[in-house]
Amino acid sequence: MTTTPNILRVTVQRGTAAALRQETFDVPAYENQTVLDVVTWIQQMADPTLSYRFACRVGMCGSCAMMVNGVPRWTCRTHVKKVAADGELDIGPLRNLPVIKDLVADMDPFFDKWVAAEARHHPSAERDDDFDPVTAQDPARAEADLGIECINCGICYAACDTVAGNPDYLGPAALQRAWTLLNDSRDADRDGILAAVSGKGGCHNCHSMGSCAQYCPNDLNPMRAIAGLKRETVRAAWGGKRDA
Amino acid sequence: MLDLRLYMAQRLSALVMVPFVLGHIAVMIYAIQGGLSTAEILGRTQGSLLWFLFYGTFVIAVSVHAAIGLRVIAHEWGGLRGRVLDGLMWGIGACLFYVGILAVFAVALP
């Protein structure tokens, strides 16, 4: 039988990109404790200058994602018991993104790529038009539904080795949103989306390594969405739309 | 870095290569069964349009496929971009094609 150690040894990445350093804190261990609880304890009890992000604490807002023992995780829903290695935690800002300070990563490149992928709604109806009937049984809708629970946490982006090697790559989250919109009957710019995901940093760069699906805290499968985009772009190209 | 056009070229060249790879291996295994000599093999391939087209198309597909694949590695692992990356891709493709087509000439020309 293993016993819970009374003290956690927590190493935290500190500082800005120009001067990164590791600092270690001893944090009281409890039976029920999330990684976010640990970070909050450090900020409140040990070093108030520690910067980190969180908001909802219940896995809805997607703002508390960090690297925990080398793996991207939503810290508010990650129990220390499940991830601590011999009572030790190594916490850092999300991978593949610039560091602002301490555990705060700059999310700008992540969201810029959502826009670059045309992963935004393109209205198809005016104010006076009727609602578009959305039925869960429709195959396209069912495909879109698989991806719409994304909370924009950036974990898939941090987990993706293709993003790490190819900074232009749009990444799993943006491409998955593009895929949900492509399958949404209310979206009016199918050709625009296909063109946006077919460029230099587009869906064709994905090596299908599957880290996005492996680490998505909501059990989504961006790799499946990207495979769908590859299929649809090729189909459009055969159909004569060379730029699609 | 890898747009739709390059993606299609790489996937299509892979598709073309599948039967060629299988055919190439099958012929190699078949040809050595009875202890065929080099001269006997060349006697059958030289002057054969079929073998010229077989290995000629194979070489084109390999040149396209390998050049694009190495382009991806050079970008993701070597950090090459822009014209250097394009130059490398075309250079690798041209080298593979040149070396391959010389071999095809040697084997299939009368």
Coordinates of C-alpha atoms in Angstrom, one line a residue:
Chain A
M1 CA 0.0 0.0 0.0
T2 CA 1.4 3.4 -0.9
T3 CA 1.0 6.3 1.4
T4 CA 0.5 9.9 0.3
P5 CA 3.6 11.9 1.1
N6 CA 3.0 14.9 3.3
I7 CA 4.9 17.3 1.1
L8 CA 5.0 17.7 -2.7
R9 CA 8.2 18.8 -4.3
V10 CA 7.0 21.2 -7.0
T11 CA 9.3 22.6 -9.6
V12 CA 7.9 25.6 -11.4
Q13 CA 9.2 27.4 -14.5
R14 CA 9.6 31.1 -13.7
G15 CA 10.6 34.3 -15.4
T16 CA 10.2 35.7 -18.9
A17 CA 11.5 34.2 -22.2
A18 CA 14.7 36.3 -21.9
A19 CA 15.6 34.7 -18.5
L20 CA 13.9 31.4 -17.7
R21 CA 14.7 29.6 -14.4
Q22 CA 13.3 26.7 -12.4
E23 CA 12.2 27.2 -8.8
T24 CA 11.3 24.5 -6.4
F25 CA 8.6 24.8 -3.7
D26 CA 7.5 22.4 -0.9
V27 CA 3.7 22.3 -1.0
P28 CA 1.5 20.5 1.6
A29 CA 0.0 17.4 0.0
Y30 CA -3.7 16.6 0.5
E31 CA -5.9 13.6 -0.3
N32 CA -8.0 15.6 -2.8
Q33 CA -5.9 18.2 -4.6
T34 CA -5.7 19.4 -8.2
V35 CA -2.6 20.8 -9.9
L36 CA -4.3 24.2 -10.0
D37 CA -4.7 24.0 -6.2
V38 CA -1.0 23.4 -5.9
V39 CA -0.2 26.4 -8.1
T40 CA -2.7 28.6 -6.2
W41 CA -1.1 27.5 -2.9
I42 CA 2.3 28.6 -4.1
Q43 CA 1.0 31.9 -5.3
Q44 CA -1.0 32.6 -2.1
M45 CA 1.3 31.1 0.5
A46 CA 4.9 31.1 -0.9
D47 CA 5.4 33.6 -3.7
P48 CA 2.7 36.1 -4.6
T49 CA 4.7 37.2 -7.7
L50 CA 3.9 33.8 -9.4
S51 CA 1.9 34.5 -12.6
Y52 CA -0.6 31.9 -13.9
R53 CA -4.0 31.8 -15.5
F54 CA -7.3 30.3 -14.4
A55 CA -11.0 31.3 -14.3
C56 CA -13.7 28.8 -13.9
R57 CA -12.0 26.0 -12.0
V58 CA -14.5 23.4 -13.4
G59 CA -13.1 22.6 -16.8
M60 CA -15.2 24.9 -18.9
C61 CA -13.1 28.0 -19.7
G62 CA -9.9 26.5 -21.0
S63 CA -7.6 29.0 -19.4
C64 CA -5.6 27.0 -16.9
A65 CA -3.8 24.6 -19.2
M66 CA -0.1 24.0 -18.4
M67 CA 2.6 21.4 -18.8
V68 CA 2.6 19.0 -15.9
N69 CA 5.5 16.6 -15.7
G70 CA 6.0 17.2 -19.4
V71 CA 2.4 16.6 -20.5
P72 CA -0.2 19.3 -21.3
R73 CA -3.1 19.2 -18.9
W74 CA -6.1 21.2 -17.8
T75 CA -4.8 21.8 -14.3
C76 CA -8.2 22.5 -12.6
R77 CA -9.4 19.0 -13.4
T78 CA -6.1 17.1 -13.0
H79 CA -5.7 15.4 -9.6
V80 CA -2.2 15.5 -8.2
K81 CA -2.5 11.9 -7.2
K82 CA -2.8 10.8 -10.8
V83 CA 0.1 12.7 -12.2
A84 CA 2.7 13.2 -9.4
A85 CA 5.8 11.1 -9.9
D86 CA 7.2 10.1 -6.4
G87 CA 5.7 13.2 -4.9
E88 CA 7.2 15.5 -7.5
L89 CA 5.5 17.8 -9.9
D90 CA 7.2 19.7 -12.7
I91 CA 5.0 22.6 -13.9
G92 CA 5.6 24.9 -16.9
P93 CA 3.7 27.1 -19.4
L94 CA 2.1 25.4 -22.4
R95 CA 4.5 24.2 -25.0
N96 CA 4.7 25.6 -28.5
L97 CA 3.7 29.1 -27.4
P98 CA 5.8 32.1 -26.4
V99 CA 6.2 32.6 -22.6
I100 CA 4.9 35.9 -21.2
K101 CA 5.9 35.2 -17.6
D102 CA 6.1 32.2 -15.4
L103 CA 3.2 29.9 -16.2
V104 CA 1.5 32.3 -18.6
A105 CA 1.9 31.5 -22.3
D106 CA 1.0 34.0 -25.0
M107 CA -2.1 32.6 -26.7
D108 CA -2.0 35.1 -29.6
P109 CA -0.4 32.7 -32.1
F110 CA -3.0 30.1 -31.2
F111 CA -6.0 32.3 -31.8
D112 CA -4.4 34.1 -34.8
K113 CA -4.4 30.7 -36.5
W114 CA -8.1 30.1 -35.8
V115 CA -8.7 33.2 -37.8
A116 CA -6.2 32.2 -40.5
A117 CA -8.0 28.8 -40.8
E118 CA -11.3 30.7 -41.4
A119 CA -12.5 29.0 -38.2
R120 CA -15.1 31.6 -37.7
H121 CA -18.7 31.8 -38.5
H122 CA -19.7 33.0 -42.0
P123 CA -23.3 34.0 -41.8
S124 CA -25.7 32.5 -44.3
A125 CA -28.9 34.1 -43.2
E126 CA -30.3 37.6 -42.6
R127 CA -32.2 38.8 -39.6
D128 CA -35.6 38.2 -41.2
D129 CA -34.8 34.7 -42.5
D130 CA -36.1 31.6 -40.8
F131 CA -34.0 29.5 -38.5
D132 CA -32.0 26.8 -40.3
P133 CA -33.4 23.5 -38.9
V134 CA -30.6 21.7 -37.2
T135 CA -31.3 18.0 -36.6
A136 CA -28.9 15.7 -34.7
Q137 CA -29.6 12.9 -37.1
D138 CA -28.2 14.7 -40.1
P139 CA -24.8 13.0 -40.9
A140 CA -23.0 16.4 -41.5
R141 CA -24.4 17.7 -38.2
A142 CA -23.4 14.6 -36.4
E143 CA -19.8 15.0 -37.7
A144 CA -19.8 18.7 -36.6
D145 CA -21.2 17.7 -33.2
L146 CA -18.1 15.5 -32.5
G147 CA -15.9 18.6 -32.4
I148 CA -18.0 21.5 -31.0
E149 CA -17.2 20.9 -27.3
C150 CA -13.7 22.4 -27.8
I151 CA -12.9 24.8 -24.9
N152 CA -9.9 26.5 -26.7
C153 CA -7.5 25.4 -23.9
G154 CA -4.6 24.9 -26.3
I155 CA -3.6 21.5 -25.0
C156 CA -3.8 19.9 -28.4
Y157 CA -1.6 22.7 -29.8
A158 CA 0.9 22.2 -27.0
A159 CA 0.9 18.4 -27.5
C160 CA 1.3 18.6 -31.3
D161 CA 4.8 17.7 -32.5
T162 CA 4.0 19.0 -36.0
V163 CA 3.4 22.4 -34.5
A164 CA 6.7 22.1 -32.7
G165 CA 8.6 21.5 -35.9
N166 CA 6.6 23.7 -38.2
P167 CA 5.6 27.0 -36.7
D168 CA 3.3 27.9 -39.7
Y169 CA 1.1 24.9 -39.1
L170 CA -2.4 26.0 -38.1
G171 CA -2.7 23.3 -35.4
P172 CA -5.4 20.8 -34.3
A173 CA -7.8 23.2 -32.6
A174 CA -8.1 25.7 -35.4
L175 CA -8.4 22.9 -38.0
Q176 CA -11.0 21.1 -36.0
R177 CA -13.1 24.2 -35.7
A178 CA -12.8 24.7 -39.5
W179 CA -14.0 21.2 -39.9
T180 CA -17.1 21.7 -37.7
L181 CA -18.0 24.8 -39.6
L182 CA -17.5 23.0 -42.9
N183 CA -20.1 20.6 -41.7
D184 CA -22.4 23.2 -40.4
S185 CA -25.4 24.0 -42.6
R186 CA -25.5 27.5 -41.3
D187 CA -22.0 28.4 -42.5
A188 CA -21.9 30.1 -45.9
D189 CA -18.2 30.0 -46.9
R190 CA -17.3 26.4 -47.7
D191 CA -14.8 27.3 -50.4
G192 CA -13.2 29.9 -48.2
I193 CA -12.6 27.4 -45.5
L194 CA -11.2 24.8 -47.9
A195 CA -8.9 27.4 -49.3
A196 CA -7.8 28.5 -45.9
V197 CA -6.9 25.0 -44.7
S198 CA -5.0 24.2 -48.0
G199 CA -2.2 26.6 -47.7
K200 CA 1.4 26.3 -46.5
G201 CA 0.4 25.7 -42.9
G202 CA -2.8 23.8 -43.7
C203 CA -4.2 20.5 -42.8
H204 CA -1.9 18.6 -45.2
N205 CA 1.0 19.1 -42.8
C206 CA -0.6 16.8 -40.2
H207 CA 1.4 13.6 -39.7
S208 CA -1.5 11.9 -37.9
M209 CA 0.6 11.3 -34.8
G210 CA -2.5 11.7 -32.7
S211 CA -1.2 13.6 -29.7
C212 CA -4.1 16.0 -30.1
A213 CA -6.6 13.2 -29.6
Q214 CA -4.5 11.6 -26.9
Y215 CA -4.3 14.7 -24.7
C216 CA -7.6 16.5 -25.4
P217 CA -9.2 16.8 -22.0
N218 CA -12.7 16.7 -23.5
D219 CA -11.9 13.5 -25.4
L220 CA -12.3 15.1 -28.8
N221 CA -10.4 13.9 -31.9
P222 CA -9.0 16.7 -33.9
M223 CA -7.0 14.1 -35.9
R224 CA -10.3 12.8 -37.3
A225 CA -11.4 16.3 -38.2
I226 CA -8.1 17.0 -40.0
A227 CA -8.4 13.7 -41.9
G228 CA -11.9 14.9 -42.9
L229 CA -10.4 18.2 -44.2
K230 CA -7.7 16.4 -46.2
R231 CA -10.5 14.3 -47.8
E232 CA -12.7 17.3 -48.6
T233 CA -9.9 19.4 -50.0
V234 CA -8.8 16.6 -52.3
R235 CA -12.4 16.0 -53.4
A236 CA -12.7 19.7 -54.2
A237 CA -9.5 19.7 -56.1
W238 CA -10.6 16.7 -58.2
G239 CA -13.8 18.7 -58.8
G240 CA -11.8 21.4 -60.5
K241 CA -11.3 23.9 -57.7
R242 CA -7.6 24.1 -58.0
D243 CA -7.3 26.7 -55.2
A244 CA -9.6 25.0 -52.8
Chain B
M1 CA 5.2 24.2 -46.2
L2 CA 3.2 21.4 -47.5
D3 CA 0.2 22.7 -49.4
L4 CA -2.5 20.8 -51.2
R5 CA -0.6 20.5 -54.4
L6 CA 2.5 18.9 -52.8
Y7 CA 0.3 16.7 -50.7
M8 CA -1.5 15.4 -53.7
A9 CA 1.8 14.9 -55.6
Q10 CA 3.2 12.9 -52.7
R11 CA 0.1 10.8 -52.2
L12 CA -0.4 10.1 -55.9
S13 CA 3.3 9.1 -56.3
A14 CA 2.9 6.8 -53.4
L15 CA -0.2 5.3 -55.1
V16 CA 1.8 4.8 -58.3
M17 CA 4.7 3.2 -56.4
V18 CA 2.7 0.5 -54.6
P19 CA 2.4 -1.9 -57.6
F20 CA 5.9 -1.0 -58.8
V21 CA 7.5 -1.9 -55.4
L22 CA 5.5 -5.2 -55.3
G23 CA 6.4 -6.0 -58.9
H24 CA 10.1 -5.1 -58.4
I25 CA 10.4 -7.3 -55.3
A26 CA 8.4 -10.1 -56.9
V27 CA 10.6 -10.1 -60.1
M28 CA 13.8 -10.0 -58.0
I29 CA 12.7 -13.1 -56.0
Y30 CA 11.5 -14.8 -59.2
A31 CA 14.6 -14.0 -61.2
I32 CA 17.2 -15.5 -58.7
Q33 CA 15.3 -18.7 -58.2
G34 CA 16.9 -20.5 -61.2
G35 CA 20.2 -18.8 -60.7
L36 CA 19.9 -16.2 -63.5
S37 CA 23.2 -14.4 -64.3
T38 CA 23.5 -10.7 -64.8
A39 CA 24.0 -11.2 -68.5
E40 CA 20.8 -13.3 -68.7
I41 CA 18.8 -10.7 -66.9
L42 CA 20.1 -7.9 -69.1
G43 CA 19.4 -10.0 -72.1
R44 CA 15.8 -9.9 -71.2
T45 CA 15.5 -6.3 -70.1
Q46 CA 17.6 -4.6 -72.7
G47 CA 15.5 -3.5 -75.6
S48 CA 12.3 -4.1 -73.8
L49 CA 9.9 -1.2 -73.9
L50 CA 7.9 -2.8 -71.1
W51 CA 10.8 -2.8 -68.6
F52 CA 11.8 0.7 -69.7
L53 CA 8.3 2.0 -68.9
F54 CA 8.1 0.0 -65.7
Y55 CA 11.4 1.3 -64.2
G56 CA 11.1 4.7 -65.9
T57 CA 7.8 5.4 -64.3
F58 CA 9.0 4.0 -61.0
V59 CA 12.0 6.4 -61.0
I60 CA 9.7 9.4 -61.7
A61 CA 7.4 8.4 -58.8
V62 CA 10.3 7.8 -56.4
S63 CA 11.9 11.2 -57.3
V64 CA 8.7 13.1 -56.7
H65 CA 7.8 11.2 -53.5
A66 CA 11.2 11.2 -51.9
A67 CA 11.9 14.9 -52.7
I68 CA 8.6 16.0 -51.0
G69 CA 9.2 13.7 -48.0
L70 CA 12.7 15.0 -47.5
R71 CA 11.4 18.6 -47.9
V72 CA 9.1 18.0 -44.9
I73 CA 12.0 16.6 -42.8
A74 CA 14.3 19.4 -43.8
H75 CA 11.7 21.9 -42.7
E76 CA 10.6 20.3 -39.4
W77 CA 13.9 19.0 -38.3
G78 CA 16.4 21.3 -40.1
G79 CA 14.4 24.6 -40.0
L80 CA 14.9 25.3 -43.7
R81 CA 12.4 27.6 -45.3
G82 CA 11.5 29.5 -48.4
R83 CA 13.8 29.3 -51.5
V84 CA 16.4 27.2 -49.8
L85 CA 13.7 24.6 -49.0
D86 CA 12.3 24.7 -52.5
G87 CA 15.8 24.5 -54.0
L88 CA 16.6 21.5 -51.8
M89 CA 13.4 19.7 -52.8
W90 CA 14.0 20.3 -56.5
G91 CA 17.7 19.4 -56.2
I92 CA 16.9 16.1 -54.5
G93 CA 14.2 15.3 -57.0
A94 CA 16.5 16.1 -59.9
C95 CA 19.4 14.1 -58.5
L96 CA 17.2 11.0 -57.8
F97 CA 15.7 11.3 -61.3
Y98 CA 19.2 11.7 -62.9
V99 CA 20.7 8.7 -61.1
G100 CA 17.6 6.6 -61.6
I101 CA 17.1 7.3 -65.2
L102 CA 20.8 6.5 -65.9
A103 CA 20.2 3.1 -64.3
V104 CA 17.0 2.6 -66.4
F105 CA 19.0 3.4 -69.6
A106 CA 21.7 1.0 -68.6
V107 CA 19.2 -1.8 -67.9
A108 CA 16.6 -1.2 -70.6
L109 CA 18.2 0.4 -73.6
P110 CA 19.3 -2.0 -76.4

